[in-house]
Each structure stands twice: as structure tokens, then as C-alpha cells.
Coordinates of C-alpha atoms in Angstrom, one line a residue:
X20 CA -28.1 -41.6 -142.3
X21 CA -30.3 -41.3 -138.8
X22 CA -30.6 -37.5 -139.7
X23 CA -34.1 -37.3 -138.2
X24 CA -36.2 -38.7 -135.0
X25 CA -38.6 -40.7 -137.8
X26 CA -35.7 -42.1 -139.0
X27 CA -34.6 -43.0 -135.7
X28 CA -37.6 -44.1 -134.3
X29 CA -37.9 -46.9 -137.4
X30 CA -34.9 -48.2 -136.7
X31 CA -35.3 -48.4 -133.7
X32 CA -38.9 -50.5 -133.8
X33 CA -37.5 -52.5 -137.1
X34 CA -34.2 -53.4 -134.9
X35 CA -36.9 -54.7 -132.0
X36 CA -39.3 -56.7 -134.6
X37 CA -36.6 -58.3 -136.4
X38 CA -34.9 -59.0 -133.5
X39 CA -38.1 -60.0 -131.4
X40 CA -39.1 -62.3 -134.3
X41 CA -36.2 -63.9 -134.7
X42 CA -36.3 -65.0 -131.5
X43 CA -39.8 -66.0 -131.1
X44 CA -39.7 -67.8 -134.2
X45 CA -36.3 -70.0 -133.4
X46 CA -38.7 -70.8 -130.2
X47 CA -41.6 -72.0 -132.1
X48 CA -39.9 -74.0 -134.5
X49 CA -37.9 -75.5 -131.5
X50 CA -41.1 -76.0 -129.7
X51 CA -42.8 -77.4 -132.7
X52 CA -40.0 -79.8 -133.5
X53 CA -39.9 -81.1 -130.0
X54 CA -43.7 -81.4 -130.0
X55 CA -43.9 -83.8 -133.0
X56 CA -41.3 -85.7 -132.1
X57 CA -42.6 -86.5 -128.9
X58 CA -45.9 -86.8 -130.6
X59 CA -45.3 -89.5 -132.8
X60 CA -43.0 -91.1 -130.2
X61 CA -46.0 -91.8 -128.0
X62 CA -47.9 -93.0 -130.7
X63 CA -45.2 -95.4 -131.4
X64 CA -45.0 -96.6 -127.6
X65 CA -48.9 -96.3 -127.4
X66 CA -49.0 -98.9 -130.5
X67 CA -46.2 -101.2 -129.3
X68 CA -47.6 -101.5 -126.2
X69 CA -50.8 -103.2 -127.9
X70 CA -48.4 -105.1 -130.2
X71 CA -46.7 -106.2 -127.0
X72 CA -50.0 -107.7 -125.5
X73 CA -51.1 -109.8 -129.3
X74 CA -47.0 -111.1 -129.4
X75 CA -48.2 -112.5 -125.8
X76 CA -51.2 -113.8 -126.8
X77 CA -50.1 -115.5 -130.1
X78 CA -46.8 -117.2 -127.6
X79 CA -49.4 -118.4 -125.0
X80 CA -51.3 -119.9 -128.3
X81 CA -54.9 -117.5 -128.1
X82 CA -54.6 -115.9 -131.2
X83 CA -52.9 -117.4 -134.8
X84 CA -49.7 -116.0 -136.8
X85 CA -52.0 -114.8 -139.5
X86 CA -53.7 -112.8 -137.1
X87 CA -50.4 -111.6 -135.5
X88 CA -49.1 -110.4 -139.3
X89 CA -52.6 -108.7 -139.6
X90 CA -52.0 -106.9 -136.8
X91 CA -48.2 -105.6 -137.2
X92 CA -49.7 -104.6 -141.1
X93 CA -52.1 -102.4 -140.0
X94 CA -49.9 -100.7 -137.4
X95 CA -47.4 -100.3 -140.2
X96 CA -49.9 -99.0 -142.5
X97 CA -51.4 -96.6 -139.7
X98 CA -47.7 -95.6 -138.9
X99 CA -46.1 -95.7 -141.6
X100 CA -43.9 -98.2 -139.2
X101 CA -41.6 -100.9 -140.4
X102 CA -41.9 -103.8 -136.7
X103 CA -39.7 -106.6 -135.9
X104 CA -40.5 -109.0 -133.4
X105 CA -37.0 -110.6 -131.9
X106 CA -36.4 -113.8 -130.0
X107 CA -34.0 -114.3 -126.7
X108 CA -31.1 -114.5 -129.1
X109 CA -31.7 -111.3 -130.8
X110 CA -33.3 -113.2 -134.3
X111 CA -36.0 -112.0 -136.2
X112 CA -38.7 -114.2 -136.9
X113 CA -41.2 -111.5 -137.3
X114 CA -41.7 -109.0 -139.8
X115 CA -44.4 -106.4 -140.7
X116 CA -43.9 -105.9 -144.3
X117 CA -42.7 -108.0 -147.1
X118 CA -39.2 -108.0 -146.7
X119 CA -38.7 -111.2 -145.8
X120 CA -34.9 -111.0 -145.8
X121 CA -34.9 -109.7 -142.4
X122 CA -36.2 -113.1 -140.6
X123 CA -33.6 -115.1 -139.4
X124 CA -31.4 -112.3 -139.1
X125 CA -29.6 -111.3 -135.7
X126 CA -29.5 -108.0 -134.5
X127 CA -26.1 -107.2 -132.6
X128 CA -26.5 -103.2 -132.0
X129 CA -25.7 -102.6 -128.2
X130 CA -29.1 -100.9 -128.2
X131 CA -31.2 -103.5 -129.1
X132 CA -29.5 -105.6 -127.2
X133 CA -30.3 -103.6 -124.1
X134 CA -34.0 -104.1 -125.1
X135 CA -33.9 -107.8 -124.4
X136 CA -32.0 -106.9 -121.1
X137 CA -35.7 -105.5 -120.7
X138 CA -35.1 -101.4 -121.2
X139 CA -37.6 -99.3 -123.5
X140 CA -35.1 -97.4 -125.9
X141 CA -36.0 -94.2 -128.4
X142 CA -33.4 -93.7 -130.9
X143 CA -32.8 -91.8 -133.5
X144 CA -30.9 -91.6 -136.6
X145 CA -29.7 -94.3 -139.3
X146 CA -30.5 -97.9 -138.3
X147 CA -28.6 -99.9 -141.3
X148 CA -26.5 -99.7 -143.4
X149 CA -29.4 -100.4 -146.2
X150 CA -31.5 -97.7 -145.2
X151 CA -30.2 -94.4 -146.1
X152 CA -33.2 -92.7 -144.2
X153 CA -33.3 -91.5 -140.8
X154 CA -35.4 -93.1 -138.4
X155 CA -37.2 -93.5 -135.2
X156 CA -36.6 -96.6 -133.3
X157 CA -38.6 -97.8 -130.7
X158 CA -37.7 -101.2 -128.5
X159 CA -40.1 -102.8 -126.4
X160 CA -38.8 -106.2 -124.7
X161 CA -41.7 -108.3 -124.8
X162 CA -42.1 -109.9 -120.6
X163 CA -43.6 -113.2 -119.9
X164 CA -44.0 -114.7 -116.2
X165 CA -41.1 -111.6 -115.6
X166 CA -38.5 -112.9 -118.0
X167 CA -37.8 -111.1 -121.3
X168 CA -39.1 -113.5 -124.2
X169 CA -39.0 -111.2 -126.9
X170 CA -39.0 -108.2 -128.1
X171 CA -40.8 -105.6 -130.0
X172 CA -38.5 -103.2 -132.7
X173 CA -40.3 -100.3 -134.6
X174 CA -38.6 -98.5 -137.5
X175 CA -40.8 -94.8 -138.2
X176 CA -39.0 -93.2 -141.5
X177 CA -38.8 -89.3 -140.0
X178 CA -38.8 -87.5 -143.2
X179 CA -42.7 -87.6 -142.9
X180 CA -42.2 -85.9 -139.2
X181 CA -39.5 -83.6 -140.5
X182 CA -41.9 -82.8 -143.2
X183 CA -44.6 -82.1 -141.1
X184 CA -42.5 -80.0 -139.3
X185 CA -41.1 -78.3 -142.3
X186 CA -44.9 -77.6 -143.2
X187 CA -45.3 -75.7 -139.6
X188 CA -42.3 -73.9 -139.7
X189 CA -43.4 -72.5 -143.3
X190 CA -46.5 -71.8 -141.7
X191 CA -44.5 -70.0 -138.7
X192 CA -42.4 -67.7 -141.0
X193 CA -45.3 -66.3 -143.4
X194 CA -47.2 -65.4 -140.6
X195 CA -44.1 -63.6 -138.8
X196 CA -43.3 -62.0 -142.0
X197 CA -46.8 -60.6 -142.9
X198 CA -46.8 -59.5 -139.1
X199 CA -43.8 -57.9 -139.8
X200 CA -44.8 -55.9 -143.0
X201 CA -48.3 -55.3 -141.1
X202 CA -46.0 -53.9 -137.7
X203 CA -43.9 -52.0 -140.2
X204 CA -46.7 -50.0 -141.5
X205 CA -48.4 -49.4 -138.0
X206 CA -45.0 -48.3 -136.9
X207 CA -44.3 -46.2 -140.2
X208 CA -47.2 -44.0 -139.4
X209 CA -47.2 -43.8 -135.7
X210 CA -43.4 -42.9 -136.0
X211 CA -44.4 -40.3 -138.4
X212 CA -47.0 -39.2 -136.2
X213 CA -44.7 -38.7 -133.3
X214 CA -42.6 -36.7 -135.4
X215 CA -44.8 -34.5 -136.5
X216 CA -44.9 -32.2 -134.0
X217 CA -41.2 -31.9 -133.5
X218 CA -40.4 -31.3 -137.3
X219 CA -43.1 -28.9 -136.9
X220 CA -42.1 -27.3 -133.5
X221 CA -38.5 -27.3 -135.3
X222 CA -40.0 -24.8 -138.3
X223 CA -41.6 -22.6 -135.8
X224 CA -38.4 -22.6 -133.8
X225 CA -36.7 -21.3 -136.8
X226 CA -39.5 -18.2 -137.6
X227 CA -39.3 -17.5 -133.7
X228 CA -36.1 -17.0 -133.8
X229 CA -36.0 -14.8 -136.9
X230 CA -38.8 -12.6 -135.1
X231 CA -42.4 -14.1 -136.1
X232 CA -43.8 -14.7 -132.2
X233 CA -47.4 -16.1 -134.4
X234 CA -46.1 -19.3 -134.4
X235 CA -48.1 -21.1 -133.0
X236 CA -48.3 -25.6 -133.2
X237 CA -51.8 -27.1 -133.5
X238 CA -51.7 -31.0 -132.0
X239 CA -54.8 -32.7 -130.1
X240 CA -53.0 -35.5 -127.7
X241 CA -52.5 -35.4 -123.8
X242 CA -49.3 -37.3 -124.1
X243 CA -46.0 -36.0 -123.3
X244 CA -45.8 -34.8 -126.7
X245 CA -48.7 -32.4 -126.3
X246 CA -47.4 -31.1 -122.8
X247 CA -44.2 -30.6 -125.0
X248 CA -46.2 -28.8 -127.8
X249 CA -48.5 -27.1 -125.1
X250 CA -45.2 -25.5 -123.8
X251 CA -43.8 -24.5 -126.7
X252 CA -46.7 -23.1 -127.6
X253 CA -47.2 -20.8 -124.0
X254 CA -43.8 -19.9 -124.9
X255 CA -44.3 -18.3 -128.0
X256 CA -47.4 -17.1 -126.7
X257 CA -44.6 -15.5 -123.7
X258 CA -42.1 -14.3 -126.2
X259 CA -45.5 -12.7 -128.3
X260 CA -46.4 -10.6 -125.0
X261 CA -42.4 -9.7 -124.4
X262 CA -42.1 -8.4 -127.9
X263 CA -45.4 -6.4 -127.8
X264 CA -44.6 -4.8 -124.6
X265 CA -40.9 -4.5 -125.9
X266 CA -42.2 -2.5 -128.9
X267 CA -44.5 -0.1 -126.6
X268 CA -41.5 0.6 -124.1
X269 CA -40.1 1.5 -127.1
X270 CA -42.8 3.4 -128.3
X271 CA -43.5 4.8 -124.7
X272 CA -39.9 5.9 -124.3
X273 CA -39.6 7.7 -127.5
X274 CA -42.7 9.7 -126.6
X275 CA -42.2 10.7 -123.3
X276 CA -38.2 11.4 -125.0
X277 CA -39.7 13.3 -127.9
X278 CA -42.2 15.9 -126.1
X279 CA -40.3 17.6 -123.5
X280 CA -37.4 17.7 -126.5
X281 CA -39.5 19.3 -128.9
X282 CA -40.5 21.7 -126.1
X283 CA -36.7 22.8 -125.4
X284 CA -35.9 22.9 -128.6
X285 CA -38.5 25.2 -130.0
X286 CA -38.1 27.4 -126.7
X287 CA -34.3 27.4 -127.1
X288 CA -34.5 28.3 -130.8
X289 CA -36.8 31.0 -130.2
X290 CA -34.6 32.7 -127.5
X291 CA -31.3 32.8 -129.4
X292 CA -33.5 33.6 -132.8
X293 CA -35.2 36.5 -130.9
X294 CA -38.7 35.2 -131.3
X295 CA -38.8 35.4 -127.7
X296 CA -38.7 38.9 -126.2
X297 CA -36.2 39.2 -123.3
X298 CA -38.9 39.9 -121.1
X299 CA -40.1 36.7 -121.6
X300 CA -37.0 34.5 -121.8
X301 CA -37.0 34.0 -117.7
X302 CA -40.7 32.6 -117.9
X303 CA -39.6 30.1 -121.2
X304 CA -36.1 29.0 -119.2
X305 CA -38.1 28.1 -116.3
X306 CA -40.4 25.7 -118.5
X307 CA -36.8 24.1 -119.8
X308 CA -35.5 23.7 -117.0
X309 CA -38.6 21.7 -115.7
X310 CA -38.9 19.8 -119.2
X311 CA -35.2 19.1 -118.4
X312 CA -35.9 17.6 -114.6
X313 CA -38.7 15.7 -116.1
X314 CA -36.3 14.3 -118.5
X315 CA -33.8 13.7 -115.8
X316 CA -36.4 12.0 -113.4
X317 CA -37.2 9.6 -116.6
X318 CA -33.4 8.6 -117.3
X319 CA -33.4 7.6 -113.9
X320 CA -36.5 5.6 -113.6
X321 CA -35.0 3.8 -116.7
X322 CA -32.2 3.2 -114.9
X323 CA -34.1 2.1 -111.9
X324 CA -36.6 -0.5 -114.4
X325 CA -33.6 -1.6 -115.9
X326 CA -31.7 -2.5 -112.5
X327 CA -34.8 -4.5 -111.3
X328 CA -36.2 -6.0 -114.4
X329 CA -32.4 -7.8 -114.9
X330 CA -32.4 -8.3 -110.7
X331 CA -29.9 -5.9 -110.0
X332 CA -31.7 -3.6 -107.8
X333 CA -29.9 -4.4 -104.3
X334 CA -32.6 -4.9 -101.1
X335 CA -30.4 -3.7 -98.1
X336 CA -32.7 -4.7 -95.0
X337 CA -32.7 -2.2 -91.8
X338 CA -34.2 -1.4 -88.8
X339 CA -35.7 2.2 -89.6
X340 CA -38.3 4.3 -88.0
X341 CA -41.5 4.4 -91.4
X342 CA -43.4 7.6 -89.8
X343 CA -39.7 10.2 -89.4
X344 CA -39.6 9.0 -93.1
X345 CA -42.7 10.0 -94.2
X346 CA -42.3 13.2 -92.4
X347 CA -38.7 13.5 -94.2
X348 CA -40.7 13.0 -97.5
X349 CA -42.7 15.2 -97.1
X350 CA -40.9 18.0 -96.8
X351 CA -39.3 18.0 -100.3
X352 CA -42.9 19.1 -101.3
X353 CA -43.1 22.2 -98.7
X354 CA -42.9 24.7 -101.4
X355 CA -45.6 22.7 -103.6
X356 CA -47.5 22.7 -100.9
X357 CA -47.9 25.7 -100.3
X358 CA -48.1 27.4 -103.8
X359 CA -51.0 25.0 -104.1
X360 CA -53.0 25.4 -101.0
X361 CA -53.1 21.4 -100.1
X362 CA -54.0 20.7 -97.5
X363 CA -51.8 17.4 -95.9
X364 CA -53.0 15.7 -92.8
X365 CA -50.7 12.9 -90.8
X366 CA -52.6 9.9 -88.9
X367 CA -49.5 8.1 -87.4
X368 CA -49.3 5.8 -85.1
X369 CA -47.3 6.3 -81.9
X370 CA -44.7 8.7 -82.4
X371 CA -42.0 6.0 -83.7
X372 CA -43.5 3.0 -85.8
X373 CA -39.9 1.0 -86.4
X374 CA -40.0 -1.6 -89.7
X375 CA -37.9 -3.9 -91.8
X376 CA -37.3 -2.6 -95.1
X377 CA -34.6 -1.1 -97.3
X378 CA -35.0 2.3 -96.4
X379 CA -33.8 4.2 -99.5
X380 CA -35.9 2.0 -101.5
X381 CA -39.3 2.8 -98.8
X382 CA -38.2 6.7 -99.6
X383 CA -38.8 6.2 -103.3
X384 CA -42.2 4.2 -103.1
X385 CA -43.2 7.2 -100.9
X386 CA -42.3 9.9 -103.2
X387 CA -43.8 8.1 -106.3
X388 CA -46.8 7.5 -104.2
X389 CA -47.2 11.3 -103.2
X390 CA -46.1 12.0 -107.0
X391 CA -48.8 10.5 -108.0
X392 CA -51.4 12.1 -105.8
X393 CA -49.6 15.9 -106.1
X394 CA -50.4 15.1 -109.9
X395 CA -54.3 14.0 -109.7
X396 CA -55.3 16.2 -106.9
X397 CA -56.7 19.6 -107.4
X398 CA -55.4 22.9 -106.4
X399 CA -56.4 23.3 -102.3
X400 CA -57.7 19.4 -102.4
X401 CA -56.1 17.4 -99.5
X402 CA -53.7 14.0 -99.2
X403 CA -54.0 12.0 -96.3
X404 CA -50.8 9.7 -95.1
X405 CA -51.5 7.2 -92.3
X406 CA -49.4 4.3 -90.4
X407 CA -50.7 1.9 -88.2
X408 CA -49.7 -1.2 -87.1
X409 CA -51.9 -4.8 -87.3
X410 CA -51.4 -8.3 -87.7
X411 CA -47.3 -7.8 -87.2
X412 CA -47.6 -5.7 -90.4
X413 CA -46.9 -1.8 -90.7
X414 CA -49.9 -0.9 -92.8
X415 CA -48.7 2.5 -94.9
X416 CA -51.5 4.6 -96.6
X417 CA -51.6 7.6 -99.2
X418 CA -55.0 9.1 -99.7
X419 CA -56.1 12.2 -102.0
X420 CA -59.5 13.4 -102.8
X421 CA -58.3 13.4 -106.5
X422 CA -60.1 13.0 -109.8
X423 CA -60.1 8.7 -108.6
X424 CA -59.5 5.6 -110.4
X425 CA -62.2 3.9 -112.8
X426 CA -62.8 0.6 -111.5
X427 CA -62.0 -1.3 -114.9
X428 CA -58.8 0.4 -115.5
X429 CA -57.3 -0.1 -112.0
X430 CA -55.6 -3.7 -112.9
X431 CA -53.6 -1.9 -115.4
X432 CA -52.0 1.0 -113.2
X433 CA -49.0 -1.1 -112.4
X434 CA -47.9 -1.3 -115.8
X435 CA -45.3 0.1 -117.8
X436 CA -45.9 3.7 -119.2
X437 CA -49.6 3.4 -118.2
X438 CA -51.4 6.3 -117.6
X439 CA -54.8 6.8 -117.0
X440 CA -55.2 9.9 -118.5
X441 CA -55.4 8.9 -121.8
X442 CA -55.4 12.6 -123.3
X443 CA -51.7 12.7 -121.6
X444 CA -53.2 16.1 -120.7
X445 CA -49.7 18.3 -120.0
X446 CA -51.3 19.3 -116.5
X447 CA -51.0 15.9 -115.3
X448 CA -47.3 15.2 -116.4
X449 CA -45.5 12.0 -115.2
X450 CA -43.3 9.0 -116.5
X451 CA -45.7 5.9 -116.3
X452 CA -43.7 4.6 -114.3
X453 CA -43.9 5.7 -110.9
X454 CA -46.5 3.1 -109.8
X455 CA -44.4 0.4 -112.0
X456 CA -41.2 0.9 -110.0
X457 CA -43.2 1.2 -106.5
X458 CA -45.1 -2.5 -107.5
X459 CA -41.8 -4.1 -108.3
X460 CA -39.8 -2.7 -105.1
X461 CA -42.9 -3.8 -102.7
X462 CA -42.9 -7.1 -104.5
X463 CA -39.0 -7.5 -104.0
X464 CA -39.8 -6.9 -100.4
X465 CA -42.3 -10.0 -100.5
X466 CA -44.9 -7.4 -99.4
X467 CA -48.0 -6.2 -100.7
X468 CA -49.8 -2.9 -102.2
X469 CA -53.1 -2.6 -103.0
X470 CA -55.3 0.7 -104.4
X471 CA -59.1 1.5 -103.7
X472 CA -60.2 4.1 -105.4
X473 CA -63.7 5.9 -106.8
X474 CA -64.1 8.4 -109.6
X475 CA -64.7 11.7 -108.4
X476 CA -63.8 11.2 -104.7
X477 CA -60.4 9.8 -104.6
X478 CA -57.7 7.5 -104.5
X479 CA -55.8 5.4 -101.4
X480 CA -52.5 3.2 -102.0
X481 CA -52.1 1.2 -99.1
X482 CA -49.0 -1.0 -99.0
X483 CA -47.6 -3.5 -96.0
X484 CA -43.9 -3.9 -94.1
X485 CA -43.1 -6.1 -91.6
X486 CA -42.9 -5.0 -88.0
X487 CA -39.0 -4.8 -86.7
X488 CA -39.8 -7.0 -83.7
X489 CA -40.8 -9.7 -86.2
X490 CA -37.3 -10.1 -87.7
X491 CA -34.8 -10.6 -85.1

């Protein structure tokens, strides 16, 4: 039945109203009750106590019996308040209506009795047997020279309170109960406001999920809510990027896959075809057999991405010596070297410059860094590797006088498959994602790398590793 957070949420707040109402309203119609009653019962002693002064003065002879009835009329009349006035003995001899069958009569009820013992008593409930109605009784004794002489009885019928109270409580309830309908509605909508979002973060849940990253949810509040939606919202905008760059890995893999295939295979075919003249077939092998290291190094970078990108790529901290590395790395490109006339110049410092790092991974950040400038720098141009050490940091530079950088596409180098030849010219053959793998091994390191480079003059990568006196 509660199938939903509006539904919830309304039965919730309705539980609470009805329950709150309930409540307050048992209170005001106690409170009410209780305030009438007391009400009237100080009128009643307010009124007897002036009674109590005329019985006095009609005893001590200062003001007539007719003026005594006049009096206890109008109080009964103003009331609505049967009096008796009562002797020592407990006998009436005075009454304020016409019922004269009362006079003479003695009253024997223990509380009455108490009133000529000179105690006030407030009593309610059925007086006689005659009268069927409930009452309020009030008993006054009447004091003379500190003796009780008399006393004073009032009878108050409390149908009119109860009706007066009835009047209140009806009041009471119609008020609660259009403030309940009026709460209802305020709730209604501000419970179907606050669902909203959900049931509409719940539909673009669903599309997410069956591959539409748009989604997006449109809500205007600052509440916790709209953080909620906000988040959503920069997740799908998160899941939109990952899918995009999924899609051009994709795209970018199946390119750099499909040329250097396409190359073997048309080479190949022509060889066992015959297209290719024997002569020739040496010259073609040698370009598959480079299309097929280029392949190779790509399968492994792959491999590499995919190790680090799921945090698999193990960091295994030594004590090494960074400038008999760089010399080790160079030499792999002795023979490239030379075929090309580079020049290579070394500015290390000291003749052992010992860091912290994973060495193997140091040895591949070096070779795609010298990769990278082999690839851009022109036949007889020069690369430039320097170490120095500053600020407890080993400060590692690769330098070529290369083609260089344009300043506006230098943020992008470290992505995937970026290259900035955007010809993909086949003289300047790579992966795109040499400087990829060298940004995510520095980073796992906790280091830094940063380029400077100018179009037409060249390009430097410089990249940091902590000093091996630092770690201990």
C-alpha cells in the first residue's frame, strides 16, 4: 500500500496531525471545561459574599425582608441561581424564588451541615431527590460577632455551563478540522513536491542504466534534495565523459589495430601472390616486421593502461642510482642514434644522483619520454637529458629541439590516444599513449611532470623524485 515516498510521506504527516490534534484538542476542551467552571464558581462566591453582607444587615435590622428578597431575586435572575438562607438548626426560612415549599424545611446533608460548622463548600452534582438536574452548590455560613448565624446555599443548574462549554468545544473541533483539511493540502503538495525529484531521479536511473548518459534532472532548491539531485546529476554528467572516452578508446584502438594490419596484410598478400619481386621482399619484411613491433609495443601499453587504470600496476619503492639509468636507457637507441645523426648531450649531476622510485617503472617513463622526442625531432637535431638535485627533489629533464608544442593543445597531451599531429603523419608513428602511461606512473609516485614547450624550437618534460636521503 506505502509503495512510494509521497505515499509515505502523507502518512506520515496525517499520522502526526491526527495525532497532534487529538491531543491538543482533549487539552482545550479540558482547559475550557475547567475554565468555566471555575468561572462561574467565582461568580457564585463573588455574589454570595454580597448576599452574605445584606443577610447581616437585614439580622442586625438596617435593611427590610422585602429588600432582602429583592436582593436574592436579582442574583437568581443574574445567575440563573436558586439561594437558601438557613438558620443555626439547618431550616430554611429564606428563599429566592417562588417555591415556597422549601421554608421551614431542614437540610441534613453532611455538607451543608459543615457550612454552619463555618466551611465554604463547592459541590457538584444532584442536590435532591426533586431535581433531576445537576448542579453547583455553593455554602457560605453567614458569621456574626464570630459565631455562625446562618448560612448562605446557592443552587447554579450546570447544563447552562455545560452548554456553554459544549458551544466551545464545537467551536474547538471545526476549527481543528478545517486546520486539518487546510494542513492536508499544504502537506499534499509539499509531499508531492519532495517527491518529485526522486520519482524523477528514479526514471533517469532507469535510462542511465540502459545507456542514455543525457539524463539529466532540472530542480532549483538548495536543500538536501538539490545537493542529492546536484549529485546525481554530476554523476551522469561522470558516467557521459566515461562513455565518450570509452567509445574513442574504442575507436582509437581499432585504428591504431587496423593500420599497421592493413599494412601486413597487403605486404604479405603481395609476397606469396608474387606482386612483390623477390628483390624487393627483404625491404617489405622489414616494414612488417616493424608494423608487427609497433603492434607489439601497443598490446603492451594496453596491458600496462589496463593494470593501472583498475590499480593493479604494483609501485615497488628502491634505492637506485636515476643518472646509470638514464645512461642504461640510452643505449637501446645507439643504433637510432647513429643512423640519424642526433646529437644527445648529458648534464648530470655528480656522477651518482641516488632516488626513491620503482625503478622498472622510472625505466619506462624514460623511454616513453625519449620515444617521444626520437619521434618529433629531426634527422641530426639534438635531445638534451639533465638531473639535478633541489629542494630534496631529483629534478629529471628531456629536452629536443623538435617541431614543439602549441601552447593551447599542451593540456591535452596527457590523454589517451592523443596525438598532436593530427594528420597522424606515418613519419611520426606512436601509440597515444606514451605520455598517458608516463602521467599515471609519476602520479602513482605522488610526484609531478610538467612540459614547456614552443613551436618551432622544442620541447622539455621535466618530471620530479624524491631524494633517497629523504626516505629513510
Amino acid at each position: 500500500m506505502l509503495n512510494s515516498v509521497f505515499k509515505k510521506l502523507m502518512a506520515a504527516y496525517v499520522a502526526i496531525m491526527i495525532i497532534s490534534f487529538l491531543i491538543l484538542g482533549l487539552l482545550f476542551s479540558q482547559l475550557t471545561g475547567s475554565y468555566f467552571f471555575q468561572r462561574h464558581e467565582s461568580l457564585l462566591l463573588e455574589e454570595g459574599n454580597k448576599l452574605n453582607d445584606m443577610v447581616i444587615a437585614h439580622l442586625n435590622g438596617r435593611i427590610s425582608a422585602e429588600r432582602l428578597n429583592l436582593e436574592l431575586q436579582a442574583v437568581e435572575r443574574f445567575l440563573n441561581t436558586r439561594i437558601w438562607v438557613l438558620d443555626r438548626r439547618g431550616m430554611i426560612y429564606g428563599v429566592s424564588s417562588n417555591e415556597k415549599q422549601w421554608i421551614g424545611r431542614q437540610i441534613t446533608e453532611k455538607e451543608m451541615l459543615q457550612v454552619l460548622q463555618g466551611s465554604v463548600i463547592v459541590k457538584k452534582g444532584v442536590f435532591d431527590a426533586e431535581w433531576k438536574v445537576p448542579m453547583l452548590t455553593v455554602g457560605m455560613p453567614i458569621i456574626i460577632n464570630g459565631r455562625v448565624e446562618n448560612a448562605l446555599i446557592m443552587h447554579s443548574p450546570l447544563y447552562e455551563i455545560t452548554d456553554a462549554i459544549q458551544g466551545v468545544h464545537r467551536i474547538i473541533w471545526i476549527a481543528m478540522g478545517i486546520s486539518f483539511l487546510v494542513s492536508t493540502l499544504i502537506i499534499y503538495f509539499v509531499s508531492k513536491r519532495m517527491a518529485s525529484p526522486l520519482r524523477a531521479m528514479g526514471v533517469a536511473a532507469e535510462r542511465l542504466a540502459a545507456g542514455d548518459f543525457t539524463q539529466r534532472i532540472t530542480i532549483d532548491t538548495e536543500d538536501e534534495i538539490g545537493q542529492v539531485t546536484r549529485t546525481f546529476n554530476g554523476m551522469a554528467e561522470k558516467l557521459e565523459a566515461i562513455e565518450e572516452n570509452r567509445r574513442s578508446f574504442i575507436a582509437a584502438v581499432a585504428h591504431e589495430l587496423r593500420s599497421p594490419l592493413t599494412l601486413i596484410k597487403g605486404f604479405v598478400e603481395g609476397i606469396l601472390d608474387g606482386t612483390v619481386e623477390e628483390k624487393d621482399q627483404r625491404k617489405y619484411l622489414q616494414v612488417i616486421s616493424k608494423e608487427a613491433g609497433r603492434l607489439n609495443k601497443l598490446t603492451a601499453n594496453l596491458l600496462d593502461l589496463q593494470k593501472m587504470e583498475s590499480d593493479q600496476y604494483p609501485i615497488r619503492i628502491q634505492v637506485f642510482d636515476i643518472n646509470e639509468l638514464i645512461r642504461r636507457t640510452l643505449l637501446k637507441y645507439d643504433e637510432e642514434i647513429e643512423r640519424r645523426n642526433l646529437e644527445i648531450s648529458l648534464g648530470l649531476e655528480g656522477e651518482k644522483l641516488m632516488v626513491t622510485a620503482d625503478r622498472d617503472a622510472m625505466e619506462q617513463v624514460l623511454t616513453n619520454l625519449i620515444d617521444n622526442a626520437m619521434k618529433f625531432v629531426e634527422n641530426r637535431g639534438a635531445i638534451e637529458l639533465t638531473s639535478k638535485a633541489h629542494m630534496q627533489r631529483a629534478w629529471i629533464t628531456v629536452r629536443d629541439n623538435g617541431m614543439g608544442i602549441p601552447r593551447e593543445e599542451q593540456p591535452s597531451i596527457w590523454e589517451r590516444f592523443y596525438k598532436v599531429d593530427k594528420s597522424r603523419n606515418r613519419n611520426k608513428e606512436g601509440t597515444g599513449l606514451g605520455l598517458y602511461i608516463v602521467k599515471k606512473i609519476i602520479d602513482r609516485h605522488g610526484e609531478q611532470i610538467r612540459v614547456e614547450s614552443e613551436v618551432g624550437k622544442g620541447t622539455a618534460f621535466t618530471f620530479t623524485l624524491p631524494l633517497a636521503e629523504v626516505r629513510e
